[in-house]
PDB file of C-alpha atoms in Angstrom:
ATOM      1  CA  UNK Q 143       0.000   0.000   0.000  1.00 80.00           C
ATOM      2  CA  UNK Q 144       1.391   3.411  -0.956  1.00 83.00           C
ATOM      3  CA  UNK Q 145       2.032   6.062   1.681  1.00 87.00           C
ATOM      4  CA  UNK Q 146      -0.655   8.405   0.304  1.00 82.00           C
ATOM      5  CA  UNK Q 147      -3.286   5.663   0.170  1.00 82.00           C
ATOM      6  CA  UNK Q 148      -2.403   4.483   3.676  1.00 88.00           C
ATOM      7  CA  UNK Q 149      -2.702   7.995   5.087  1.00 88.00           C
ATOM      8  CA  UNK Q 150      -6.018   8.487   3.305  1.00 83.00           C
ATOM      9  CA  UNK Q 151      -7.293   5.277   4.887  1.00 84.00           C
ATOM     10  CA  UNK Q 152      -6.119   6.489   8.291  1.00 89.00           C
ATOM     11  CA  UNK Q 153      -8.215   9.639   7.862  1.00 85.00           C
ATOM     12  CA  UNK Q 154     -11.194   7.485   6.865  1.00 80.00           C
ATOM     13  CA  UNK Q 155     -10.820   5.639  10.162  1.00 83.00           C
ATOM     14  CA  UNK Q 156     -10.795   8.969  12.023  1.00 82.00           C
ATOM     15  CA  UNK Q 157     -13.989  10.001  10.223  1.00 74.00           C
ATOM     16  CA  UNK Q 158     -15.652   6.915  11.685  1.00 71.00           C
ATOM     17  CA  UNK Q 159     -14.075   7.332  15.123  1.00 76.00           C
ATOM     18  CA  UNK Q 160     -12.567  10.778  15.809  1.00 77.00           C
ATOM     19  CA  UNK Q 161     -10.144   9.534  18.481  1.00 83.00           C
ATOM     20  CA  UNK Q 162      -7.902   6.537  17.843  1.00 88.00           C
ATOM     21  CA  UNK Q 163      -4.839   4.984  19.417  1.00 91.00           C
ATOM     22  CA  UNK Q 164      -1.730   4.116  17.431  1.00 93.00           C
ATOM     23  CA  UNK Q 165      -2.319   0.445  18.200  1.00 92.00           C
ATOM     24  CA  UNK Q 166      -5.901   0.576  16.898  1.00 91.00           C
ATOM     25  CA  UNK Q 167      -4.777   2.126  13.621  1.00 93.00           C
ATOM     26  CA  UNK Q 168      -1.958  -0.388  13.202  1.00 93.00           C
ATOM     27  CA  UNK Q 169      -4.411  -3.262  13.652  1.00 93.00           C
ATOM     28  CA  UNK Q 170      -6.990  -1.809  11.257  1.00 90.00           C
ATOM     29  CA  UNK Q 171      -4.432  -1.186   8.508  1.00 93.00           C
ATOM     30  CA  UNK Q 172      -2.265  -4.234   9.248  1.00 92.00           C
ATOM     31  CA  UNK Q 173       0.928  -2.197   9.473  1.00 94.00           C
ATOM     32  CA  UNK Q 174       3.573  -1.476  12.087  1.00 95.00           C
ATOM     33  CA  UNK Q 175       3.226   0.928  15.002  1.00 94.00           C
ATOM     34  CA  UNK Q 176       6.261   2.870  13.754  1.00 94.00           C
ATOM     35  CA  UNK Q 177       4.642   3.338  10.334  1.00 95.00           C
ATOM     36  CA  UNK Q 178       1.483   4.672  11.968  1.00 95.00           C
ATOM     37  CA  UNK Q 179       3.481   7.094  14.101  1.00 94.00           C
ATOM     38  CA  UNK Q 180       5.253   8.464  11.022  1.00 94.00           C
ATOM     39  CA  UNK Q 181       1.943   8.819   9.190  1.00 94.00           C
ATOM     40  CA  UNK Q 182       0.344  10.619  12.134  1.00 94.00           C
ATOM     41  CA  UNK Q 183       3.304  12.995  12.247  1.00 93.00           C
ATOM     42  CA  UNK Q 184       2.739  13.823   8.562  1.00 91.00           C
ATOM     43  CA  UNK Q 185      -0.994  14.305   9.124  1.00 90.00           C
ATOM     44  CA  UNK Q 186      -0.320  16.568  12.095  1.00 88.00           C
ATOM     45  CA  UNK Q 187       2.004  18.729   9.966  1.00 88.00           C
ATOM     46  CA  UNK Q 188      -0.863  19.027   7.470  1.00 84.00           C
ATOM     47  CA  UNK Q 189      -3.160  20.138  10.334  1.00 83.00           C
ATOM     48  CA  UNK Q 190      -5.464  17.169   9.825  1.00 85.00           C
ATOM     49  CA  UNK Q 191      -4.934  15.437  13.173  1.00 86.00           C
ATOM     50  CA  UNK Q 192      -3.578  16.425  16.569  1.00 87.00           C
ATOM     51  CA  UNK Q 193      -1.360  13.845  18.241  1.00 89.00           C
ATOM     52  CA  UNK Q 194      -1.272  12.912  21.910  1.00 85.00           C
ATOM     53  CA  UNK Q 195       0.787  10.182  23.647  1.00 83.00           C
ATOM     54  CA  UNK Q 196      -0.332   6.886  22.133  1.00 86.00           C
ATOM     55  CA  UNK Q 197      -2.833   8.246  19.609  1.00 88.00           C
ATOM     56  CA  UNK Q 198      -4.416  11.195  17.815  1.00 90.00           C
ATOM     57  CA  UNK Q 199      -7.687  13.047  17.224  1.00 86.00           C
ATOM     58  CA  UNK Q 200      -9.061  14.835  14.149  1.00 80.00           C
ATOM     59  CA  UNK Q 201      -8.302  18.558  14.318  1.00 79.00           C
ATOM     60  CA  UNK Q 202     -11.911  19.674  13.846  1.00 65.00           C
ATOM     61  CA  UNK Q 203     -13.003  17.420  16.721  1.00 55.00           C
ATOM     62  CA  UNK Q 204     -10.160  18.618  18.924  1.00 53.00           C
ATOM     63  CA  UNK Q 205     -11.241  22.223  18.351  1.00 51.00           C
ATOM     64  CA  UNK Q 206     -15.026  21.819  18.428  1.00 48.00           C
ATOM     65  CA  UNK Q 207     -15.628  18.705  20.563  1.00 44.00           C
ATOM     66  CA  UNK Q 208     -16.866  15.425  19.122  1.00 42.00           C
ATOM     67  CA  UNK Q 209     -19.918  16.597  17.186  1.00 41.00           C
ATOM     68  CA  UNK Q 210     -20.168  14.535  13.973  1.00 44.00           C
ATOM     69  CA  UNK Q 211     -19.564  16.549  10.772  1.00 44.00           C
ATOM     70  CA  UNK Q 212     -23.113  15.806   9.615  1.00 44.00           C
ATOM     71  CA  UNK Q 213     -24.439  17.878  12.544  1.00 41.00           C
ATOM     72  CA  UNK Q 214     -21.980  20.788  12.369  1.00 43.00           C
ATOM     73  CA  UNK Q 215     -24.169  23.223  10.348  1.00 38.00           C
ATOM     74  CA  UNK Q 216     -26.037  23.813  13.607  1.00 37.00           C
ATOM     75  CA  UNK Q 217     -22.827  24.917  15.253  1.00 44.00           C
ATOM     76  CA  UNK Q 218     -20.436  27.783  14.975  1.00 48.00           C
ATOM     77  CA  UNK Q 219     -20.871  28.601  11.253  1.00 67.00           C
ATOM     78  CA  UNK Q 220     -24.609  27.976  10.953  1.00 81.00           C
ATOM     79  CA  UNK Q 221     -25.363  31.493   9.648  1.00 89.00           C
ATOM     80  CA  UNK Q 222     -22.775  31.234   6.879  1.00 92.00           C
ATOM     81  CA  UNK Q 223     -23.977  27.795   5.803  1.00 90.00           C
ATOM     82  CA  UNK Q 224     -27.607  28.902   5.702  1.00 92.00           C
ATOM     83  CA  UNK Q 225     -26.802  32.120   3.825  1.00 95.00           C
ATOM     84  CA  UNK Q 226     -24.948  30.183   1.135  1.00 96.00           C
ATOM     85  CA  UNK Q 227     -27.777  27.639   0.939  1.00 95.00           C
ATOM     86  CA  UNK Q 228     -30.422  30.342   0.551  1.00 96.00           C
ATOM     87  CA  UNK Q 229     -28.537  31.984  -2.312  1.00 97.00           C
ATOM     88  CA  UNK Q 230     -28.031  28.607  -3.987  1.00 97.00           C
ATOM     89  CA  UNK Q 231     -31.754  27.856  -3.760  1.00 97.00           C
ATOM     90  CA  UNK Q 232     -32.475  31.067  -5.679  1.00 97.00           C
ATOM     91  CA  UNK Q 233     -30.756  29.539  -8.738  1.00 97.00           C
ATOM     92  CA  UNK Q 234     -33.278  26.696  -8.955  1.00 98.00           C
ATOM     93  CA  UNK Q 235     -36.213  26.965 -11.354  1.00 98.00           C
ATOM     94  CA  UNK Q 236     -39.506  25.035 -11.069  1.00 98.00           C
ATOM     95  CA  UNK Q 237     -39.238  21.495 -12.454  1.00 98.00           C
ATOM     96  CA  UNK Q 238     -35.440  21.553 -12.442  1.00 98.00           C
ATOM     97  CA  UNK Q 239     -33.546  18.329 -11.846  1.00 98.00           C
ATOM     98  CA  UNK Q 240     -30.803  18.910  -9.289  1.00 98.00           C
ATOM     99  CA  UNK Q 241     -28.105  16.847  -7.594  1.00 96.00           C
ATOM    100  CA  UNK Q 242     -27.114  17.357  -3.961  1.00 95.00           C
ATOM    101  CA  UNK Q 243     -24.244  15.683  -2.141  1.00 93.00           C
ATOM    102  CA  UNK Q 244     -23.890  14.942   1.564  1.00 85.00           C
ATOM    103  CA  UNK Q 245     -22.210  18.164   2.700  1.00 83.00           C
ATOM    104  CA  UNK Q 246     -23.773  20.596   5.138  1.00 82.00           C
ATOM    105  CA  UNK Q 247     -23.576  23.595   2.791  1.00 82.00           C
ATOM    106  CA  UNK Q 248     -25.074  21.886  -0.245  1.00 77.00           C
ATOM    107  CA  UNK Q 249     -27.879  20.103   1.590  1.00 76.00           C
ATOM    108  CA  UNK Q 250     -28.930  23.377   3.251  1.00 87.00           C
ATOM    109  CA  UNK Q 251     -30.202  24.361  -0.210  1.00 93.00           C
ATOM    110  CA  UNK Q 252     -33.416  22.343   0.123  1.00 91.00           C
ATOM    111  CA  UNK Q 253     -34.407  24.126   3.350  1.00 89.00           C
ATOM    112  CA  UNK Q 254     -35.027  27.294   1.367  1.00 93.00           C
ATOM    113  CA  UNK Q 255     -37.287  25.832  -1.308  1.00 94.00           C
ATOM    114  CA  UNK Q 256     -41.041  26.499  -0.974  1.00 94.00           C
ATOM    115  CA  UNK Q 257     -42.828  23.508   0.603  1.00 91.00           C
ATOM    116  CA  UNK Q 258     -44.706  22.657  -2.619  1.00 95.00           C
ATOM    117  CA  UNK Q 259     -41.899  23.490  -5.076  1.00 97.00           C
ATOM    118  CA  UNK Q 260     -41.939  21.165  -8.127  1.00 98.00           C
ATOM    119  CA  UNK Q 261     -38.494  19.582  -8.401  1.00 97.00           C
ATOM    120  CA  UNK Q 262     -36.563  16.357  -8.909  1.00 97.00           C
ATOM    121  CA  UNK Q 263     -33.634  15.735  -6.562  1.00 95.00           C
ATOM    122  CA  UNK Q 264     -30.901  13.142  -7.029  1.00 94.00           C
ATOM    123  CA  UNK Q 265     -28.981  12.850  -3.776  1.00 91.00           C
ATOM    124  CA  UNK Q 266     -26.675  10.748  -1.644  1.00 87.00           C
ATOM    125  CA  UNK Q 267     -27.761  12.614   1.498  1.00 86.00           C
ATOM    126  CA  UNK Q 268     -30.270  10.932   3.789  1.00 81.00           C
ATOM    127  CA  UNK Q 269     -30.854  14.272   5.522  1.00 82.00           C
ATOM    128  CA  UNK Q 270     -31.727  15.896   2.200  1.00 86.00           C
ATOM    129  CA  UNK Q 271     -34.264  13.200   1.363  1.00 86.00           C
ATOM    130  CA  UNK Q 272     -35.907  13.528   4.776  1.00 82.00           C
ATOM    131  CA  UNK Q 273     -36.002  17.319   4.463  1.00 85.00           C
ATOM    132  CA  UNK Q 274     -37.861  17.274   1.153  1.00 88.00           C
ATOM    133  CA  UNK Q 275     -39.995  14.148   1.719  1.00 86.00           C
ATOM    134  CA  UNK Q 276     -43.109  16.094   2.771  1.00 87.00           C
ATOM    135  CA  UNK Q 277     -43.179  17.978  -0.553  1.00 92.00           C
ATOM    136  CA  UNK Q 278     -45.771  16.175  -2.667  1.00 92.00           C
ATOM    137  CA  UNK Q 279     -44.471  17.911  -5.815  1.00 96.00           C
ATOM    138  CA  UNK Q 280     -40.928  16.629  -5.376  1.00 95.00           C
ATOM    139  CA  UNK Q 281     -39.498  13.489  -6.912  1.00 94.00           C
ATOM    140  CA  UNK Q 282     -36.631  12.152  -4.800  1.00 91.00           C
ATOM    141  CA  UNK Q 283     -34.050   9.769  -6.209  1.00 90.00           C
ATOM    142  CA  UNK Q 284     -31.993   8.451  -3.305  1.00 86.00           C
ATOM    143  CA  UNK Q 285     -28.772   6.961  -4.600  1.00 83.00           C
ATOM    144  CA  UNK Q 286     -28.355   3.615  -2.853  1.00 68.00           C
ATOM    145  CA  UNK Q 287     -25.375   1.838  -1.367  1.00 65.00           C
ATOM    146  CA  UNK Q 288     -23.590   1.581   1.950  1.00 62.00           C
ATOM    147  CA  UNK Q 289     -24.190   4.293   4.549  1.00 61.00           C
ATOM    148  CA  UNK Q 290     -21.268   6.470   5.670  1.00 59.00           C
ATOM    149  CA  UNK Q 291     -22.143   7.032   9.323  1.00 54.00           C
ATOM    150  CA  UNK Q 292     -20.351  10.328   9.887  1.00 57.00           C
ATOM    151  CA  UNK Q 293     -22.028  12.117   6.961  1.00 59.00           C
ATOM    152  CA  UNK Q 294     -25.283  10.110   6.876  1.00 55.00           C
ATOM    153  CA  UNK Q 295     -24.856   9.576   3.152  1.00 63.00           C
ATOM    154  CA  UNK Q 296     -24.646   6.678   0.720  1.00 61.00           C
ATOM    155  CA  UNK Q 297     -21.281   5.725  -0.775  1.00 59.00           C
ATOM    156  CA  UNK Q 298     -19.486   3.125  -2.958  1.00 58.00           C
ATOM    157  CA  UNK Q 299     -19.497   2.651  -6.727  1.00 55.00           C
ATOM    158  CA  UNK Q 300     -22.311   0.110  -6.320  1.00 44.00           C
ATOM    159  CA  UNK Q 301     -24.615   2.980  -5.350  1.00 50.00           C
ATOM    160  CA  UNK Q 302     -24.029   4.755  -8.655  1.00 53.00           C
ATOM    161  CA  UNK Q 303     -24.888   2.071 -11.196  1.00 58.00           C
ATOM    162  CA  UNK Q 304     -28.680   2.362 -10.980  1.00 58.00           C
ATOM    163  CA  UNK Q 305     -28.820   6.070 -11.872  1.00 60.00           C
ATOM    164  CA  UNK Q 306     -26.059   6.272 -14.455  1.00 60.00           C
ATOM    165  CA  UNK Q 307     -28.369   7.202 -17.340  1.00 75.00           C
ATOM    166  CA  UNK Q 308     -29.930  10.230 -15.640  1.00 85.00           C
ATOM    167  CA  UNK Q 309     -29.105  13.868 -16.335  1.00 92.00           C
ATOM    168  CA  UNK Q 310     -29.576  17.006 -14.263  1.00 97.00           C
ATOM    169  CA  UNK Q 311     -29.656  20.769 -14.583  1.00 98.00           C
ATOM    170  CA  UNK Q 312     -27.489  21.692 -11.582  1.00 98.00           C
ATOM    171  CA  UNK Q 313     -25.292  19.797  -9.133  1.00 98.00           C
ATOM    172  CA  UNK Q 314     -24.818  21.475  -5.749  1.00 97.00           C
ATOM    173  CA  UNK Q 315     -21.634  20.239  -4.091  1.00 96.00           C
ATOM    174  CA  UNK Q 316     -19.894  20.973  -0.814  1.00 93.00           C
ATOM    175  CA  UNK Q 317     -16.259  20.535   0.145  1.00 93.00           C
ATOM    176  CA  UNK Q 318     -13.922  20.083   3.086  1.00 89.00           C
ATOM    177  CA  UNK Q 319     -11.423  22.480   1.484  1.00 92.00           C
ATOM    178  CA  UNK Q 320     -11.284  24.779  -1.546  1.00 96.00           C
ATOM    179  CA  UNK Q 321      -7.781  25.415  -2.807  1.00 95.00           C
ATOM    180  CA  UNK Q 322      -7.008  27.716  -5.719  1.00 96.00           C
ATOM    181  CA  UNK Q 323      -6.259  26.789  -8.464  1.00 95.00           C
ATOM    182  CA  UNK Q 324      -6.558  23.086  -7.556  1.00 95.00           C
ATOM    183  CA  UNK Q 325     -10.235  22.680  -6.711  1.00 96.00           C
ATOM    184  CA  UNK Q 326     -12.368  21.047  -4.021  1.00 96.00           C
ATOM    185  CA  UNK Q 327     -10.701  18.572  -1.653  1.00 93.00           C
ATOM    186  CA  UNK Q 328     -11.872  15.929   0.823  1.00 88.00           C
ATOM    187  CA  UNK Q 329     -10.284  13.928   3.650  1.00 80.00           C
ATOM    188  CA  UNK Q 330     -12.151  10.704   2.922  1.00 78.00           C
ATOM    189  CA  UNK Q 331     -11.613   8.651  -0.235  1.00 80.00           C
ATOM    190  CA  UNK Q 332     -15.028   6.968  -0.149  1.00 80.00           C
ATOM    191  CA  UNK Q 333     -16.845  10.320  -0.381  1.00 82.00           C
ATOM    192  CA  UNK Q 334     -15.148  11.265  -3.647  1.00 87.00           C
ATOM    193  CA  UNK Q 335     -16.802   8.922  -6.230  1.00 87.00           C
ATOM    194  CA  UNK Q 336     -20.362  10.000  -5.265  1.00 87.00           C
ATOM    195  CA  UNK Q 337     -19.410  13.684  -5.588  1.00 91.00           C
ATOM    196  CA  UNK Q 338     -17.764  13.134  -8.959  1.00 92.00           C
ATOM    197  CA  UNK Q 339     -20.706  11.068 -10.141  1.00 90.00           C
ATOM    198  CA  UNK Q 340     -23.294  13.699  -9.189  1.00 93.00           C
ATOM    199  CA  UNK Q 341     -21.205  16.378 -10.905  1.00 95.00           C
ATOM    200  CA  UNK Q 342     -21.035  14.282 -14.086  1.00 93.00           C
ATOM    201  CA  UNK Q 343     -24.836  14.218 -14.363  1.00 93.00           C
ATOM    202  CA  UNK Q 344     -25.295  17.995 -14.375  1.00 97.00           C
ATOM    203  CA  UNK Q 345     -24.974  20.708 -16.989  1.00 97.00           C
ATOM    204  CA  UNK Q 346     -23.809  23.137 -14.275  1.00 98.00           C
ATOM    205  CA  UNK Q 347     -21.752  22.437 -11.139  1.00 98.00           C
ATOM    206  CA  UNK Q 348     -22.182  24.824  -8.202  1.00 98.00           C
ATOM    207  CA  UNK Q 349     -19.826  24.663  -5.230  1.00 98.00           C
ATOM    208  CA  UNK Q 350     -21.329  25.853  -1.936  1.00 96.00           C
ATOM    209  CA  UNK Q 351     -18.485  26.857   0.369  1.00 96.00           C
ATOM    210  CA  UNK Q 352     -18.236  29.215   3.343  1.00 93.00           C
ATOM    211  CA  UNK Q 353     -15.134  31.289   4.035  1.00 93.00           C
ATOM    212  CA  UNK Q 354     -13.720  28.858   6.604  1.00 88.00           C
ATOM    213  CA  UNK Q 355     -13.033  26.221   3.926  1.00 91.00           C
ATOM    214  CA  UNK Q 356     -10.662  28.276   1.772  1.00 94.00           C
ATOM    215  CA  UNK Q 357      -7.040  27.134   1.695  1.00 90.00           C
ATOM    216  CA  UNK Q 358      -7.326  24.319   4.246  1.00 84.00           C
ATOM    217  CA  UNK Q 359      -5.155  21.235   3.958  1.00 79.00           C
ATOM    218  CA  UNK Q 360      -6.921  18.075   2.837  1.00 80.00           C
ATOM    219  CA  UNK Q 361      -5.781  14.789   1.353  1.00 79.00           C
ATOM    220  CA  UNK Q 362      -7.629  14.121  -1.898  1.00 86.00           C
ATOM    221  CA  UNK Q 363      -8.997  16.237  -4.712  1.00 91.00           C
ATOM    222  CA  UNK Q 364     -12.689  15.525  -5.290  1.00 94.00           C
ATOM    223  CA  UNK Q 365     -13.620  18.094  -7.951  1.00 96.00           C
ATOM    224  CA  UNK Q 366     -11.036  19.821 -10.107  1.00 96.00           C
ATOM    225  CA  UNK Q 367     -11.412  23.562 -10.589  1.00 98.00           C
ATOM    226  CA  UNK Q 368     -11.997  23.102 -14.322  1.00 97.00           C
ATOM    227  CA  UNK Q 369     -15.139  21.094 -13.508  1.00 98.00           C
ATOM    228  CA  UNK Q 370     -16.642  23.789 -11.242  1.00 98.00           C
ATOM    229  CA  UNK Q 371     -18.783  26.433 -12.944  1.00 98.00           C
ATOM    230  CA  UNK Q 372     -20.015  28.524 -10.019  1.00 99.00           C
ATOM    231  CA  UNK Q 373     -18.839  29.209  -6.472  1.00 99.00           C
ATOM    232  CA  UNK Q 374     -21.201  30.590  -3.825  1.00 98.00           C
ATOM    233  CA  UNK Q 375     -19.537  31.892  -0.675  1.00 98.00           C
ATOM    234  CA  UNK Q 376     -20.108  34.394   2.122  1.00 97.00           C
ATOM    235  CA  UNK Q 377     -18.852  37.947   2.482  1.00 96.00           C
ATOM    236  CA  UNK Q 378     -16.078  37.009   4.931  1.00 95.00           C
ATOM    237  CA  UNK Q 379     -14.141  35.280   2.145  1.00 97.00           C
ATOM    238  CA  UNK Q 380     -10.928  37.168   1.405  1.00 96.00           C
ATOM    239  CA  UNK Q 381     -10.812  39.591  -1.514  1.00 96.00           C
ATOM    240  CA  UNK Q 382      -7.689  37.823  -2.757  1.00 97.00           C
ATOM    241  CA  UNK Q 383      -9.477  34.464  -3.003  1.00 97.00           C
ATOM    242  CA  UNK Q 384     -12.432  36.024  -4.778  1.00 98.00           C
ATOM    243  CA  UNK Q 385     -10.154  37.832  -7.245  1.00 97.00           C
ATOM    244  CA  UNK Q 386      -8.334  34.591  -8.080  1.00 97.00           C
ATOM    245  CA  UNK Q 387     -11.606  32.771  -8.770  1.00 98.00           C
ATOM    246  CA  UNK Q 388     -12.856  35.608 -10.960  1.00 98.00           C
ATOM    247  CA  UNK Q 389      -9.568  35.636 -12.885  1.00 97.00           C
ATOM    248  CA  UNK Q 390     -10.017  31.915 -13.538  1.00 97.00           C
ATOM    249  CA  UNK Q 391     -13.336  32.773 -15.202  1.00 97.00           C
ATOM    250  CA  UNK Q 392     -15.561  31.276 -12.524  1.00 98.00           C
ATOM    251  CA  UNK Q 393     -18.995  32.658 -11.790  1.00 98.00           C
ATOM    252  CA  UNK Q 394     -18.782  33.840  -8.178  1.00 98.00           C
ATOM    253  CA  UNK Q 395     -21.689  34.824  -5.928  1.00 98.00           C
ATOM    254  CA  UNK Q 396     -20.947  36.596  -2.651  1.00 98.00           C
ATOM    255  CA  UNK Q 397     -23.749  36.508  -0.091  1.00 98.00           C
ATOM    256  CA  UNK Q 398     -24.497  38.581   2.968  1.00 97.00           C
ATOM    257  CA  UNK Q 399     -24.734  36.866   6.342  1.00 95.00           C
ATOM    258  CA  UNK Q 400     -27.195  36.004   7.772  1.00 90.00           C
ATOM    259  CA  UNK Q 401     -29.883  36.956   5.240  1.00 92.00           C
ATOM    260  CA  UNK Q 402     -28.377  35.204   2.196  1.00 93.00           C
ATOM    261  CA  UNK Q 403     -28.774  38.252  -0.040  1.00 96.00           C
ATOM    262  CA  UNK Q 404     -26.454  38.196  -3.071  1.00 97.00           C
ATOM    263  CA  UNK Q 405     -24.316  41.338  -2.755  1.00 98.00           C
ATOM    264  CA  UNK Q 406     -21.801  40.664  -5.548  1.00 98.00           C
ATOM    265  CA  UNK Q 407     -22.131  38.564  -8.689  1.00 98.00           C
ATOM    266  CA  UNK Q 408     -19.025  38.132 -10.847  1.00 98.00           C
ATOM    267  CA  UNK Q 409     -18.796  36.640 -14.364  1.00 98.00           C
ATOM    268  CA  UNK Q 410     -22.575  36.457 -14.597  1.00 92.00           C
ATOM    269  CA  UNK Q 411     -23.609  34.914 -17.890  1.00 74.00           C
TER     270      UNK Q 411
END
């Protein structure tokens, strides 16, 4: 197993259990304790984990407690997430077919649709399906497969086969990190194929990302910048980051917090 793949698998284990001992990781990956210690040192340098004697914890859990990522939109950056979601919802037209992944920013989109809005949603997010289930005018296509507990979403290539012939108007994606000019990154390998699949169905790919996600370290690229059409972010995002995205020719929407009003719209049309 290559070093990069092994470290990616270590992060997957942390996504399932935010605090692990060196011995636990060594047993799960069938490798030596010394190898795990070296990998954890690399991951700590990348600000992904924080080590302690005999183990490590994911950085976001060390800073914010042990709240699962799927529940974090109700935490410290709730206003930013909701503002981005509200602006994203304004792009949707009646009877559109949209894709939504498992991230907190992208799935907040459905909260701002009228309760009887006619729409078709293709999603890997169980939360998204539950949110829209009471809408009698909505058709929900829940992509099947194994459930990823930390994000409450479906994963694995098996889950993608049954909907491969569908097409969509817009895919709303989230990300763990947006790096310019690279693109959208994730910590967990198993979350990447569903994101890429949903993006492949759509004529337009919209990345929903609050200012805290810009420039963070993360292991794996999920969506290359060339495959992203539009970025929606909040007004706390740095002017330098916005300027770089605009220079790359991306449509960029800047929203006010907390009301979700679009205050700047670059490369429109």
